[in-house]
Amino acid sequence: MAYKNVLKYSDVTPRADYLNRRQLMGGAAGLAAGMALGPALGASKYSTDLKPNPLEDIASYNNFYEFGSAKGDPANNAHMLTIDPWSVEIDGMVDRPGSYGLEDILTKVTQEERIYRFRCVETWSMVVPWVGFELNQLLDLAGVQGAAKYVAFQTLYRPEEMPGQRSVSLEWPYREGLRLDEAMHPLTIMATGIYDEPMPKQNGAPLRLVVPWKYGYKSIKSIVRVTLTDKEPQTTWNMLQPNEYGFYSNVNPEVSHPRWSQAYEKPIGGGLFAKRQETLMFNGYADEVASLYDGMDLVVNH
Ligand code: MTE
């Protein structure tokens, strides 16, 4: 798999430097250091200043039910997945439907680092330094038609490489969906890596969605199909438990899950005695995305 056109920190600066870079960015010297990274990796205005979790946390505590339902199963089993070659079928209401090879996609989009908060509906959270490109760039390649209102996503179905598809009772393939304006929002990315590494398989290699203001299950992994449609798509967790998992799934500390509160979260990696912290509306991205939901009842549309 070619990641050669991904400009990574390691290409431009030694590892010790980039690990400290975000602290440096505050002062004038920091500004110069940031410029030296070039436009693709200048600090994205969409990145948080929070310290990212180490890769060991991010790649060992996972939900990827295709590889089992325990948090360590994906890291143990995902090596079975073949990811090369990889293509994404883009169909439905687009001008240029077809099979888009990943290597080809990566020559036509601009990748950059986005350090995002990540909040799981189970109340744990992390900070992840993704590498990826805005989903709107992929949708523009395919040419979204005027009548399209939603985007549906599917993970691959390959039970011979994904033991969870033989044993876990979810509707396979895993599927998710966004409203078109959510999908076109610049915060919504297709991620291909973490830190300066290609995406670990357990995190959804080679291509996964990341929607940082929604609960983590919306961020579907290992995507093989993207469909533009005028109907609200079916989504895996909503099909299983519609009253627990709505279509929108925006992080909202005021709307409890039927079985637990969403007011607080526990950052992963802080050890047994890690302090819980308050969960923020839209996971801290309210300034960017609240207007998408103007006039909507966020309890009904949870
Ligand atoms: N995508 C697929 N295909 N299968 C899954 O089981 N789990 C979701 C989401 N995407 C899941 C998936 C859930 S519940 C969460 S919290 C995040 O992936 C976890 O992402 P991470 O393991 O990279 O932290």
GROMACS .gro file of C-alpha atoms and ligand atoms in nm:
model
  326
    1MET     CA    1   0.000   0.000   0.000
    2ALA     CA    2   0.146   0.333  -0.101
    3TYR     CA    3   0.139   0.606   0.154
    4LYS     CA    4   0.412   0.792  -0.027
    5ASN     CA    5   0.213   1.105  -0.094
    6VAL     CA    6   0.118   1.146   0.270
    7LEU     CA    7   0.337   1.423   0.402
    8LYS     CA    8   0.414   1.314   0.753
    9TYR     CA    9   0.587   1.474   1.046
   10SER     CA   10   0.875   1.232   1.009
   11ASP     CA   11   0.936   1.358   0.656
   12VAL     CA   12   0.996   1.710   0.770
   13THR     CA   13   1.113   1.708   1.128
   14PRO     CA   14   1.273   1.469   1.377
   15ARG     CA   15   1.039   1.276   1.600
   16ALA     CA   16   1.147   1.450   1.924
   17ASP     CA   17   1.067   1.784   1.763
   18TYR     CA   18   0.722   1.702   1.642
   19LEU     CA   19   0.624   1.553   1.973
   20ASN     CA   20   0.698   1.894   2.127
   21ARG     CA   21   0.573   2.098   1.839
   22ARG     CA   22   0.231   2.180   1.972
   23GLN     CA   23   0.373   2.336   2.287
   24LEU     CA   24   0.612   2.535   2.068
   25MET     CA   25   0.336   2.668   1.851
   26GLY     CA   26   0.238   2.925   2.111
   27GLY     CA   27   0.526   3.168   2.065
   28ALA     CA   28   0.683   3.348   1.770
   29ALA     CA   29   0.955   3.085   1.746
   30GLY     CA   30   0.675   2.831   1.731
   31LEU     CA   31   0.518   3.012   1.441
   32ALA     CA   32   0.841   2.984   1.244
   33ALA     CA   33   0.868   2.615   1.330
   34GLY     CA   34   0.511   2.564   1.215
   35MET     CA   35   0.573   2.738   0.884
   36ALA     CA   36   0.875   2.518   0.823
   37LEU     CA   37   0.640   2.220   0.816
   38GLY     CA   38   0.482   2.357   0.502
   39PRO     CA   39   0.119   2.425   0.424
   40ALA     CA   40   0.000   2.065   0.438
   41LEU     CA   41   0.108   2.020   0.798
   42GLY     CA   42   0.088   2.372   0.937
   43ALA     CA   43  -0.116   2.340   1.254
   44SER     CA   44  -0.468   2.283   1.128
   45LYS     CA   45  -0.713   2.532   1.271
   46TYR     CA   46  -0.934   2.231   1.334
   47SER     CA   47  -0.683   2.053   1.560
   48THR     CA   48  -0.715   2.062   1.937
   49ASP     CA   49  -0.423   2.170   2.154
   50LEU     CA   50  -0.482   1.877   2.388
   51LYS     CA   51  -0.200   1.626   2.418
   52PRO     CA   52  -0.266   1.321   2.200
   53ASN     CA   53  -0.274   0.976   2.356
   54PRO     CA   54   0.028   0.760   2.276
   55LEU     CA   55  -0.011   0.523   1.981
   56GLU     CA   56   0.000   0.229   2.224
   57ASP     CA   57  -0.330   0.344   2.382
   58ILE     CA   58  -0.496   0.425   2.053
   59ALA     CA   59  -0.404   0.094   1.890
   60SER     CA   60  -0.474  -0.140   2.181
   61TYR     CA   61  -0.813  -0.031   2.321
   62ASN     CA   62  -1.050  -0.068   2.027
   63ASN     CA   63  -1.402  -0.135   1.912
   64PHE     CA   64  -1.402  -0.323   1.583
   65TYR     CA   65  -1.663  -0.594   1.620
   66GLU     CA   66  -1.562  -0.763   1.296
   67PHE     CA   67  -1.263  -0.886   1.498
   68GLY     CA   68  -1.443  -0.965   1.824
   69SER     CA   69  -1.621  -0.779   2.100
   70ALA     CA   70  -1.347  -0.747   2.366
   71LYS     CA   71  -1.136  -0.430   2.363
   72GLY     CA   72  -0.816  -0.627   2.290
   73ASP     CA   73  -0.965  -0.849   2.015
   74PRO     CA   74  -0.909  -0.608   1.725
   75ALA     CA   75  -0.539  -0.565   1.809
   76ASN     CA   76  -0.502  -0.945   1.830
   77ASN     CA   77  -0.703  -1.037   1.520
   78ALA     CA   78  -0.692  -0.752   1.269
   79HIS     CA   79  -0.362  -0.870   1.120
   80MET     CA   80  -0.576  -1.123   0.926
   81LEU     CA   81  -0.725  -0.844   0.713
   82THR     CA   82  -0.585  -0.795   0.362
   83ILE     CA   83  -0.585  -0.426   0.274
   84ASP     CA   84  -0.386  -0.417  -0.048
   85PRO     CA   85  -0.526  -0.356  -0.304
   86TRP     CA   86  -0.817  -0.146  -0.174
   87SER     CA   87  -1.090   0.036  -0.357
   88VAL     CA   88  -1.406   0.219  -0.264
   89GLU     CA   89  -1.727   0.180  -0.463
   90ILE     CA   90  -1.898   0.519  -0.489
   91ASP     CA   91  -2.253   0.493  -0.617
   92GLY     CA   92  -2.606   0.631  -0.597
   93MET     CA   93  -2.668   0.998  -0.673
   94VAL     CA   94  -2.328   1.089  -0.818
   95ASP     CA   95  -2.219   1.198  -1.165
   96ARG     CA   96  -1.919   0.965  -1.174
   97PRO     CA   97  -2.011   0.637  -1.004
   98GLY     CA   98  -1.755   0.361  -0.998
   99SER     CA   99  -1.477   0.183  -0.820
  100TYR     CA  100  -1.215   0.429  -0.691
  101GLY     CA  101  -0.875   0.278  -0.615
  102LEU     CA  102  -0.729   0.409  -0.291
  103GLU     CA  103  -0.385   0.481  -0.438
  104ASP     CA  104  -0.549   0.688  -0.707
  105ILE     CA  105  -0.771   0.872  -0.457
  106LEU     CA  106  -0.462   0.965  -0.256
  107THR     CA  107  -0.303   1.136  -0.555
  108LYS     CA  108  -0.608   1.364  -0.588
  109VAL     CA  109  -0.673   1.474  -0.230
  110THR     CA  110  -0.476   1.678   0.023
  111GLN     CA  111  -0.383   1.497   0.340
  112GLU     CA  112  -0.303   1.672   0.664
  113GLU     CA  113  -0.285   1.602   1.033
  114ARG     CA  114  -0.596   1.658   1.244
  115ILE     CA  115  -0.566   1.617   1.619
  116TYR     CA  116  -0.920   1.546   1.733
  117ARG     CA  117  -1.098   1.458   2.052
  118PHE     CA  118  -1.266   1.117   2.023
  119ARG     CA  119  -1.562   1.030   2.250
  120CYS     CA  120  -1.713   0.682   2.258
  121VAL     CA  121  -2.078   0.636   2.355
  122GLU     CA  122  -1.948   0.400   2.628
  123THR     CA  123  -1.807   0.716   2.802
  124TRP     CA  124  -1.434   0.673   2.739
  125SER     CA  125  -1.240   0.930   2.540
  126MET     CA  126  -0.904   0.981   2.371
  127VAL     CA  127  -0.717   1.245   2.173
  128VAL     CA  128  -0.602   1.109   1.836
  129PRO     CA  129  -0.359   1.267   1.586
  130TRP     CA  130  -0.518   1.144   1.264
  131VAL     CA  131  -0.373   1.187   0.917
  132GLY     CA  132  -0.638   1.215   0.649
  133PHE     CA  133  -0.831   1.428   0.404
  134GLU     CA  134  -1.168   1.597   0.413
  135LEU     CA  135  -1.450   1.370   0.299
  136ASN     CA  136  -1.583   1.656   0.086
  137GLN     CA  137  -1.278   1.609  -0.142
  138LEU     CA  138  -1.373   1.247  -0.212
  139LEU     CA  139  -1.737   1.338  -0.268
  140ASP     CA  140  -1.630   1.611  -0.511
  141LEU     CA  141  -1.431   1.354  -0.710
  142ALA     CA  142  -1.751   1.157  -0.759
  143GLY     CA  143  -1.969   1.463  -0.822
  144VAL     CA  144  -2.265   1.473  -0.582
  145GLN     CA  145  -2.598   1.530  -0.756
  146GLY     CA  146  -2.841   1.799  -0.640
  147ALA     CA  147  -3.105   1.557  -0.514
  148ALA     CA  148  -2.870   1.374  -0.275
  149LYS     CA  149  -2.940   1.436   0.094
  150TYR     CA  150  -2.744   1.166   0.279
  151VAL     CA  151  -2.426   0.963   0.253
  152ALA     CA  152  -2.427   0.593   0.346
  153PHE     CA  153  -2.107   0.403   0.429
  154GLN     CA  154  -2.025   0.033   0.446
  155THR     CA  155  -1.733  -0.164   0.586
  156LEU     CA  156  -1.617  -0.467   0.393
  157TYR     CA  157  -1.782  -0.804   0.445
  158ARG     CA  158  -1.519  -1.074   0.448
  159PRO     CA  159  -1.598  -1.333   0.716
  160GLU     CA  160  -1.296  -1.547   0.623
  161GLU     CA  161  -1.069  -1.266   0.745
  162MET     CA  162  -1.302  -1.114   1.004
  163PRO     CA  163  -1.388  -1.371   1.271
  164GLY     CA  164  -1.642  -1.141   1.439
  165GLN     CA  165  -1.858  -1.155   1.126
  166ARG     CA  166  -1.894  -1.528   1.196
  167SER     CA  167  -1.971  -1.493   1.568
  168VAL     CA  168  -2.096  -1.149   1.673
  169SER     CA  169  -2.467  -1.082   1.621
  170LEU     CA  170  -2.470  -0.752   1.437
  171GLU     CA  171  -2.610  -0.688   1.091
  172TRP     CA  172  -2.312  -0.718   0.857
  173PRO     CA  173  -2.165  -0.537   0.684
  174TYR     CA  174  -2.125  -0.261   0.945
  175ARG     CA  175  -2.295   0.049   0.809
  176GLU     CA  176  -2.324   0.413   0.898
  177GLY     CA  177  -2.460   0.735   0.754
  178LEU     CA  178  -2.444   1.113   0.765
  179ARG     CA  179  -2.661   1.393   0.641
  180LEU     CA  180  -2.497   1.550   0.335
  181ASP     CA  181  -2.415   1.878   0.512
  182GLU     CA  182  -2.247   1.683   0.794
  183ALA     CA  183  -2.050   1.483   0.538
  184MET     CA  184  -1.936   1.799   0.356
  185HIS     CA  185  -1.830   1.973   0.679
  186PRO     CA  186  -1.453   2.036   0.688
  187LEU     CA  187  -1.421   1.861   1.026
  188THR     CA  188  -1.537   1.533   0.871
  189ILE     CA  189  -1.237   1.340   0.745
  190MET     CA  190  -1.139   1.012   0.588
  191ALA     CA  191  -0.838   0.904   0.792
  192THR     CA  192  -0.551   0.695   0.654
  193GLY     CA  193  -0.306   0.713   0.944
  194ILE     CA  194  -0.228   0.799   1.305
  195TYR     CA  195   0.088   0.987   1.409
  196ASP     CA  196   0.327   0.921   1.126
  197GLU     CA  197   0.216   0.562   1.072
  198PRO     CA  198  -0.029   0.413   0.823
  199MET     CA  199  -0.358   0.337   0.994
  200PRO     CA  200  -0.321   0.033   1.222
  201LYS     CA  201  -0.555  -0.239   1.100
  202GLN     CA  202  -0.739  -0.245   1.434
  203ASN     CA  203  -0.817   0.126   1.389
  204GLY     CA  204  -0.978   0.075   1.050
  205ALA     CA  205  -0.709   0.047   0.783
  206PRO     CA  206  -0.672   0.154   0.519
  207LEU     CA  207  -0.948   0.415   0.520
  208ARG     CA  208  -1.198   0.512   0.789
  209LEU     CA  209  -1.434   0.793   0.864
  210VAL     CA  210  -1.377   1.031   1.157
  211VAL     CA  211  -1.660   1.261   1.269
  212PRO     CA  212  -1.527   1.419   1.589
  213TRP     CA  213  -1.849   1.577   1.721
  214LYS     CA  214  -2.039   1.245   1.712
  215TYR     CA  215  -2.008   0.933   1.924
  216GLY     CA  216  -1.730   0.707   1.803
  217TYR     CA  217  -1.953   0.442   1.645
  218LYS     CA  218  -2.039   0.685   1.364
  219SER     CA  219  -1.670   0.675   1.264
  220ILE     CA  220  -1.696   0.362   1.051
  221LYS     CA  221  -1.379   0.166   0.974
  222SER     CA  222  -1.231  -0.004   0.666
  223ILE     CA  223  -1.477   0.153   0.422
  224VAL     CA  224  -1.547  -0.012   0.085
  225ARG     CA  225  -1.869   0.158  -0.021
  226VAL     CA  226  -2.004   0.513  -0.016
  227THR     CA  227  -2.357   0.572  -0.147
  228LEU     CA  228  -2.526   0.906  -0.207
  229THR     CA  229  -2.900   0.884  -0.144
  230ASP     CA  230  -3.210   1.091  -0.071
  231LYS     CA  231  -3.322   0.859   0.213
  232GLU     CA  232  -3.186   0.843   0.567
  233PRO     CA  233  -2.954   0.540   0.561
  234GLN     CA  234  -2.983   0.244   0.794
  235THR     CA  235  -2.707   0.230   1.054
  236THR     CA  236  -2.580  -0.076   1.238
  237TRP     CA  237  -2.634   0.031   1.599
  238ASN     CA  238  -2.965   0.197   1.525
  239MET     CA  239  -3.088  -0.126   1.362
  240LEU     CA  240  -2.990  -0.317   1.676
  241GLN     CA  241  -3.126  -0.074   1.942
  242PRO     CA  242  -3.314   0.221   1.790
  243ASN     CA  243  -3.406   0.378   2.124
  244GLU     CA  244  -3.042   0.370   2.242
  245TYR     CA  245  -2.858   0.475   1.926
  246GLY     CA  246  -3.015   0.745   1.710
  247PHE     CA  247  -2.918   0.840   1.357
  248TYR     CA  248  -2.756   1.168   1.464
  249SER     CA  249  -2.554   1.046   1.764
  250ASN     CA  250  -2.413   1.390   1.838
  251VAL     CA  251  -2.213   1.398   2.160
  252ASN     CA  252  -2.451   1.563   2.405
  253PRO     CA  253  -2.391   1.568   2.783
  254GLU     CA  254  -2.757   1.659   2.840
  255VAL     CA  255  -2.909   1.358   2.664
  256SER     CA  256  -2.847   1.042   2.862
  257HIS     CA  257  -2.814   0.701   2.706
  258PRO     CA  258  -3.114   0.503   2.839
  259ARG     CA  259  -2.874   0.298   3.055
  260TRP     CA  260  -2.617   0.560   3.164
  261SER     CA  261  -2.544   0.933   3.181
  262GLN     CA  262  -2.338   1.104   2.911
  263ALA     CA  263  -2.244   1.401   3.134
  264TYR     CA  264  -1.890   1.276   3.205
  265GLU     CA  265  -1.617   1.079   3.032
  266LYS     CA  266  -1.305   0.894   3.133
  267PRO     CA  267  -0.990   0.969   2.933
  268ILE     CA  268  -0.815   0.646   2.834
  269GLY     CA  269  -0.457   0.609   2.950
  270GLY     CA  270  -0.479   0.783   3.284
  271GLY     CA  271  -0.471   0.456   3.477
  272LEU     CA  272  -0.718   0.326   3.730
  273PHE     CA  273  -0.741   0.656   3.916
  274ALA     CA  274  -0.784   0.877   3.608
  275LYS     CA  275  -1.023   1.159   3.684
  276ARG     CA  276  -1.345   1.170   3.491
  277GLN     CA  277  -1.402   1.495   3.309
  278GLU     CA  278  -1.710   1.680   3.192
  279THR     CA  279  -1.827   1.593   2.844
  280LEU     CA  280  -1.866   1.896   2.618
  281MET     CA  281  -2.158   1.968   2.385
  282PHE     CA  282  -2.074   1.834   2.038
  283ASN     CA  283  -1.756   1.699   2.201
  284GLY     CA  284  -1.608   2.050   2.210
  285TYR     CA  285  -1.687   2.132   1.845
  286ALA     CA  286  -2.003   2.338   1.906
  287ASP     CA  287  -1.858   2.655   1.752
  288GLU     CA  288  -1.800   2.470   1.427
  289VAL     CA  289  -2.109   2.249   1.403
  290ALA     CA  290  -2.396   2.371   1.625
  291SER     CA  291  -2.545   2.571   1.337
  292LEU     CA  292  -2.598   2.248   1.139
  293TYR     CA  293  -2.874   2.167   1.389
  294ASP     CA  294  -3.042   2.507   1.425
  295GLY     CA  295  -3.408   2.459   1.507
  296MET     CA  296  -3.377   2.082   1.557
  297ASP     CA  297  -3.490   1.908   1.876
  298LEU     CA  298  -3.171   1.727   1.980
  299VAL     CA  299  -3.357   1.500   2.223
  300VAL     CA  300  -3.593   1.367   1.957
  301ASN     CA  301  -3.308   1.362   1.702
  302HIS     CA  302  -3.052   1.203   1.934
  303MTE     N1  303  -1.642   0.037   1.237
  303MTE     C1  304  -1.663  -0.093   1.208
  303MTE     N2  305  -1.658  -0.135   1.082
  303MTE     N3  306  -1.688  -0.185   1.305
  303MTE     C2  307  -1.698  -0.149   1.438
  303MTE     O1  308  -1.723  -0.235   1.523
  303MTE     N4  309  -1.685   0.032   1.601
  303MTE     C3  310  -1.718   0.175   1.618
  303MTE     C4  311  -1.630   0.263   1.530
  303MTE     N5  312  -1.623   0.210   1.396
  303MTE     C5  313  -1.678  -0.012   1.471
  303MTE     C6  314  -1.647   0.079   1.367
  303MTE     C7  315  -1.706   0.215   1.757
  303MTE     S1  316  -1.826   0.158   1.862
  303MTE     C8  317  -1.607   0.300   1.801
  303MTE     S2  318  -1.607   0.365   1.959
  303MTE     C9  319  -1.494   0.335   1.713
  303MTE     O2  320  -1.500   0.272   1.586
  303MTE    C10  321  -1.364   0.296   1.780
  303MTE     O3  322  -1.255   0.344   1.706
  303MTE     P1  323  -1.106   0.313   1.759
  303MTE     O4  324  -1.098   0.167   1.789
  303MTE     O5  325  -1.017   0.353   1.647
  303MTE     O6  326  -1.087   0.397   1.882
   0.00000   0.00000   0.00000
